[in-house]
């Protein structure tokens, strides 16, 4: 048995700050969306009723505009340390990624053995983590485009206008929700050793 | 090896548990703080801080660009707060006070004709609701900045506006009121305003959410201190700028 360091302390701190902040951001965003639910299928009345999400536009806006700053600060710290530490090399797609996408996906679905590339994160993880960072950045930008469409009109125009920015922001939320759901399933599947690494920083390897 | 594993594991999970407790505790504490205008105080302070930031960054040369509304489109009516059915445009007067804290400040009592005699501005604009929807509109009226100039009113940091029954009232920072697209409007989409859209006179301020676009204005006053604002008292951001 051998202790192997896996996740740096800064990464764990940023990750665990991100968890409640992101959940509160999505929650307060739904409170706001309720006031003008224009996208068909989102969300059923029972969903709002059960979770007590109705008639809370003002509360949602107050929450959203507080949590947003905390998330932005956390996000900037993450991006700076991601660049400075070189951790980006472990999670951004690299030259090997395209060829590995299909085998990794098939392995994730349990159809074949996971190909061993010797990398800390496989092709699907790289795509998912990089995609989540991208969604976060776009969510912030489209959020500002909705928040100040007159003062930041140039930004709103980048999203083809106010309605485009709202749709983009909503899609980012769905994308991040999807990421979180898949992430949780994968964490459960990967087991205790992997989860402990996100808390304590190390994994235990069997020595052969 | 086992001892170290156990020690590091225990320490880290203890820290995580502490983190969870502190987070839930902080959030619960925040939500339970005494309310200021129906918002727990820390949230209100952040709303005010955000407002101050965007007020400081406010650039009056930034305009709302909007195509004209589709023809014969019936404008959405989202609220009848403060509206009275029995306003007769002939008897209606706009009461204007130059400084609500100074009894000697100029006081005006204006008819609709007085306002229509001032320079007319036509404007295609977009009304954006705090709920999230928006609508292209066109309005005609007098720019608030022209109005202030015509009656030689001294600008003060805030402007308060009220309906006749006093049930709906808003306050707006002077920079946003002096924006070139801020109108005291008497026409909408090419026709005189209808009562439900705010006849005889309404505020059109496209740099703010619709909640500030008071209909059926009866009283306008300038003030050194921030006058009450209906929706800010009900949990919304006072600045409400776009």
PDB file of N, CA, C and O in Angstrom, chain A residues 117-152:
ATOM      1  N   UNK A 117      -3.681   5.218 -20.678  1.00  0.00           N
ATOM      2  CA  UNK A 117      -2.809   6.161 -21.385  1.00  0.00           C
ATOM      3  C   UNK A 117      -1.723   6.691 -20.468  1.00  0.00           C
ATOM      4  O   UNK A 117      -0.863   7.439 -20.906  1.00  0.00           O
ATOM      5  N   UNK A 118      -1.810   6.359 -19.187  1.00  0.00           N
ATOM      6  CA  UNK A 118      -0.839   6.878 -18.236  1.00  0.00           C
ATOM      7  C   UNK A 118      -1.140   8.290 -17.786  1.00  0.00           C
ATOM      8  O   UNK A 118      -0.422   8.857 -16.975  1.00  0.00           O
ATOM      9  N   UNK A 119      -2.226   8.884 -18.292  1.00  0.00           N
ATOM     10  CA  UNK A 119      -2.604  10.246 -17.901  1.00  0.00           C
ATOM     11  C   UNK A 119      -3.434  10.219 -16.623  1.00  0.00           C
ATOM     12  O   UNK A 119      -4.134   9.242 -16.340  1.00  0.00           O
ATOM     13  N   UNK A 120      -3.370  11.334 -15.887  1.00  0.00           N
ATOM     14  CA  UNK A 120      -4.172  11.441 -14.670  1.00  0.00           C
ATOM     15  C   UNK A 120      -5.656  11.487 -15.009  1.00  0.00           C
ATOM     16  O   UNK A 120      -6.487  10.895 -14.316  1.00  0.00           O
ATOM     17  N   UNK A 121      -6.004  12.204 -16.081  1.00  0.00           N
ATOM     18  CA  UNK A 121      -7.408  12.307 -16.494  1.00  0.00           C
ATOM     19  C   UNK A 121      -7.555  11.830 -17.928  1.00  0.00           C
ATOM     20  O   UNK A 121      -6.733  12.151 -18.786  1.00  0.00           O
ATOM     21  N   UNK A 122      -8.628  11.055 -18.168  1.00  0.00           N
ATOM     22  CA  UNK A 122      -8.818  10.504 -19.507  1.00  0.00           C
ATOM     23  C   UNK A 122      -9.486  11.524 -20.440  1.00  0.00           C
ATOM     24  O   UNK A 122      -9.820  12.641 -20.030  1.00  0.00           O
ATOM     25  N   UNK A 123      -9.679  11.107 -21.674  1.00  0.00           N
ATOM     26  CA  UNK A 123     -10.151  12.033 -22.712  1.00  0.00           C
ATOM     27  C   UNK A 123     -11.511  12.636 -22.356  1.00  0.00           C
ATOM     28  O   UNK A 123     -11.729  13.844 -22.510  1.00  0.00           O
ATOM     29  N   UNK A 124     -12.441  11.804 -21.874  1.00  0.00           N
ATOM     30  CA  UNK A 124     -13.783  12.316 -21.553  1.00  0.00           C
ATOM     31  C   UNK A 124     -13.729  13.264 -20.359  1.00  0.00           C
ATOM     32  O   UNK A 124     -14.439  14.260 -20.304  1.00  0.00           O
ATOM     33  N   UNK A 125     -12.873  12.948 -19.390  1.00  0.00           N
ATOM     34  CA  UNK A 125     -12.713  13.851 -18.237  1.00  0.00           C
ATOM     35  C   UNK A 125     -12.160  15.196 -18.693  1.00  0.00           C
ATOM     36  O   UNK A 125     -12.633  16.259 -18.278  1.00  0.00           O
ATOM     37  N   UNK A 126     -11.173  15.146 -19.575  1.00  0.00           N
ATOM     38  CA  UNK A 126     -10.581  16.399 -20.069  1.00  0.00           C
ATOM     39  C   UNK A 126     -11.638  17.247 -20.773  1.00  0.00           C
ATOM     40  O   UNK A 126     -11.739  18.454 -20.541  1.00  0.00           O
ATOM     41  N   UNK A 127     -12.424  16.579 -21.615  1.00  0.00           N
ATOM     42  CA  UNK A 127     -13.458  17.334 -22.344  1.00  0.00           C
ATOM     43  C   UNK A 127     -14.497  17.895 -21.371  1.00  0.00           C
ATOM     44  O   UNK A 127     -14.930  19.042 -21.487  1.00  0.00           O
ATOM     45  N   UNK A 128     -14.878  17.061 -20.408  1.00  0.00           N
ATOM     46  CA  UNK A 128     -15.926  17.488 -19.467  1.00  0.00           C
ATOM     47  C   UNK A 128     -15.437  18.641 -18.582  1.00  0.00           C
ATOM     48  O   UNK A 128     -16.146  19.643 -18.399  1.00  0.00           O
ATOM     49  N   UNK A 129     -14.225  18.519 -18.044  1.00  0.00           N
ATOM     50  CA  UNK A 129     -13.718  19.573 -17.151  1.00  0.00           C
ATOM     51  C   UNK A 129     -13.488  20.872 -17.919  1.00  0.00           C
ATOM     52  O   UNK A 129     -13.851  21.964 -17.457  1.00  0.00           O
ATOM     53  N   UNK A 130     -12.896  20.752 -19.101  1.00  0.00           N
ATOM     54  CA  UNK A 130     -12.654  21.953 -19.897  1.00  0.00           C
ATOM     55  C   UNK A 130     -13.990  22.571 -20.324  1.00  0.00           C
ATOM     56  O   UNK A 130     -14.159  23.797 -20.299  1.00  0.00           O
ATOM     57  N   UNK A 131     -14.937  21.692 -20.693  1.00  0.00           N
ATOM     58  CA  UNK A 131     -16.268  22.186 -21.079  1.00  0.00           C
ATOM     59  C   UNK A 131     -16.947  22.915 -19.930  1.00  0.00           C
ATOM     60  O   UNK A 131     -17.564  23.972 -20.127  1.00  0.00           O
ATOM     61  N   UNK A 132     -16.822  22.378 -18.718  1.00  0.00           N
ATOM     62  CA  UNK A 132     -17.458  23.009 -17.559  1.00  0.00           C
ATOM     63  C   UNK A 132     -16.845  24.385 -17.287  1.00  0.00           C
ATOM     64  O   UNK A 132     -17.567  25.342 -16.963  1.00  0.00           O
ATOM     65  N   UNK A 133     -15.512  24.485 -17.460  1.00  0.00           N
ATOM     66  CA  UNK A 133     -14.859  25.795 -17.281  1.00  0.00           C
ATOM     67  C   UNK A 133     -15.413  26.770 -18.322  1.00  0.00           C
ATOM     68  O   UNK A 133     -15.773  27.906 -18.011  1.00  0.00           O
ATOM     69  N   UNK A 134     -15.501  26.286 -19.564  1.00  0.00           N
ATOM     70  CA  UNK A 134     -16.029  27.129 -20.642  1.00  0.00           C
ATOM     71  C   UNK A 134     -17.452  27.577 -20.355  1.00  0.00           C
ATOM     72  O   UNK A 134     -17.792  28.761 -20.512  1.00  0.00           O
ATOM     73  N   UNK A 135     -18.301  26.635 -19.903  1.00  0.00           N
ATOM     74  CA  UNK A 135     -19.693  26.982 -19.581  1.00  0.00           C
ATOM     75  C   UNK A 135     -19.741  28.023 -18.472  1.00  0.00           C
ATOM     76  O   UNK A 135     -20.553  28.952 -18.512  1.00  0.00           O
ATOM     77  N   UNK A 136     -18.859  27.880 -17.488  1.00  0.00           N
ATOM     78  CA  UNK A 136     -18.814  28.841 -16.387  1.00  0.00           C
ATOM     79  C   UNK A 136     -18.475  30.237 -16.895  1.00  0.00           C
ATOM     80  O   UNK A 136     -19.115  31.218 -16.526  1.00  0.00           O
ATOM     81  N   UNK A 137     -17.476  30.300 -17.761  1.00  0.00           N
ATOM     82  CA  UNK A 137     -17.059  31.607 -18.296  1.00  0.00           C
ATOM     83  C   UNK A 137     -18.192  32.227 -19.116  1.00  0.00           C
ATOM     84  O   UNK A 137     -18.529  33.408 -18.952  1.00  0.00           O
ATOM     85  N   UNK A 138     -18.803  31.418 -19.985  1.00  0.00           N
ATOM     86  CA  UNK A 138     -19.885  31.942 -20.826  1.00  0.00           C
ATOM     87  C   UNK A 138     -21.090  32.334 -19.962  1.00  0.00           C
ATOM     88  O   UNK A 138     -21.772  33.324 -20.233  1.00  0.00           O
ATOM     89  N   UNK A 139     -21.339  31.568 -18.895  1.00  0.00           N
ATOM     90  CA  UNK A 139     -22.455  31.901 -18.000  1.00  0.00           C
ATOM     91  C   UNK A 139     -22.235  33.281 -17.372  1.00  0.00           C
ATOM     92  O   UNK A 139     -23.165  34.085 -17.265  1.00  0.00           O
ATOM     93  N   UNK A 140     -20.993  33.565 -16.974  1.00  0.00           N
ATOM     94  CA  UNK A 140     -20.692  34.870 -16.370  1.00  0.00           C
ATOM     95  C   UNK A 140     -20.880  35.979 -17.405  1.00  0.00           C
ATOM     96  O   UNK A 140     -21.544  36.995 -17.141  1.00  0.00           O
ATOM     97  N   UNK A 141     -20.330  35.760 -18.597  1.00  0.00           N
ATOM     98  CA  UNK A 141     -20.424  36.802 -19.635  1.00  0.00           C
ATOM     99  C   UNK A 141     -21.877  37.045 -20.047  1.00  0.00           C
ATOM    100  O   UNK A 141     -22.330  38.194 -20.130  1.00  0.00           O
ATOM    101  N   UNK A 142     -22.639  35.956 -20.271  1.00  0.00           N
ATOM    102  CA  UNK A 142     -24.033  36.144 -20.676  1.00  0.00           C
ATOM    103  C   UNK A 142     -24.842  36.712 -19.513  1.00  0.00           C
ATOM    104  O   UNK A 142     -25.809  37.458 -19.728  1.00  0.00           O
ATOM    105  N   UNK A 143     -24.427  36.407 -18.300  1.00  0.00           N
ATOM    106  CA  UNK A 143     -25.090  36.979 -17.126  1.00  0.00           C
ATOM    107  C   UNK A 143     -24.947  38.494 -17.104  1.00  0.00           C
ATOM    108  O   UNK A 143     -25.933  39.217 -16.906  1.00  0.00           O
ATOM    109  N   UNK A 144     -23.736  38.974 -17.337  1.00  0.00           N
ATOM    110  CA  UNK A 144     -23.534  40.431 -17.386  1.00  0.00           C
ATOM    111  C   UNK A 144     -24.299  41.047 -18.559  1.00  0.00           C
ATOM    112  O   UNK A 144     -24.798  42.170 -18.465  1.00  0.00           O
ATOM    113  N   UNK A 145     -24.389  40.302 -19.659  1.00  0.00           N
ATOM    114  CA  UNK A 145     -25.109  40.807 -20.836  1.00  0.00           C
ATOM    115  C   UNK A 145     -26.596  40.992 -20.537  1.00  0.00           C
ATOM    116  O   UNK A 145     -27.241  41.897 -21.076  1.00  0.00           O
ATOM    117  N   UNK A 146     -27.146  40.142 -19.656  1.00  0.00           N
ATOM    118  CA  UNK A 146     -28.555  40.272 -19.266  1.00  0.00           C
ATOM    119  C   UNK A 146     -28.709  41.361 -18.205  1.00  0.00           C
ATOM    120  O   UNK A 146     -29.664  42.122 -18.203  1.00  0.00           O
ATOM    121  N   UNK A 147     -27.713  41.423 -17.315  1.00  0.00           N
ATOM    122  CA  UNK A 147     -27.755  42.312 -16.152  1.00  0.00           C
ATOM    123  C   UNK A 147     -27.690  43.779 -16.588  1.00  0.00           C
ATOM    124  O   UNK A 147     -28.433  44.617 -16.072  1.00  0.00           O
ATOM    125  N   UNK A 148     -26.816  44.091 -17.562  1.00  0.00           N
ATOM    126  CA  UNK A 148     -26.626  45.490 -17.987  1.00  0.00           C
ATOM    127  C   UNK A 148     -26.641  45.611 -19.510  1.00  0.00           C
ATOM    128  O   UNK A 148     -25.635  45.940 -20.131  1.00  0.00           O
ATOM    129  N   UNK A 149     -27.794  45.326 -20.137  1.00  0.00           N
ATOM    130  CA  UNK A 149     -27.830  45.308 -21.608  1.00  0.00           C
ATOM    131  C   UNK A 149     -27.664  46.682 -22.255  1.00  0.00           C
ATOM    132  O   UNK A 149     -27.431  46.755 -23.458  1.00  0.00           O
ATOM    133  N   UNK A 150     -27.785  47.751 -21.474  1.00  0.00           N
ATOM    134  CA  UNK A 150     -27.579  49.086 -22.050  1.00  0.00           C
ATOM    135  C   UNK A 150     -26.122  49.506 -21.858  1.00  0.00           C
ATOM    136  O   UNK A 150     -25.420  49.835 -22.816  1.00  0.00           O
ATOM    137  N   UNK A 151     -25.653  49.460 -20.616  1.00  0.00           N
ATOM    138  CA  UNK A 151     -24.278  49.877 -20.346  1.00  0.00           C
ATOM    139  C   UNK A 151     -23.270  48.923 -20.992  1.00  0.00           C
ATOM    140  O   UNK A 151     -22.177  49.329 -21.365  1.00  0.00           O
ATOM    141  N   UNK A 152     -23.626  47.647 -21.098  1.00  0.00           N
ATOM    142  CA  UNK A 152     -22.724  46.654 -21.701  1.00  0.00           C
ATOM    143  C   UNK A 152     -23.315  46.136 -23.008  1.00  0.00           C
ATOM    144  O   UNK A 152     -23.268  44.937 -23.287  1.00  0.00           O
TER     145      UNK A 152
END
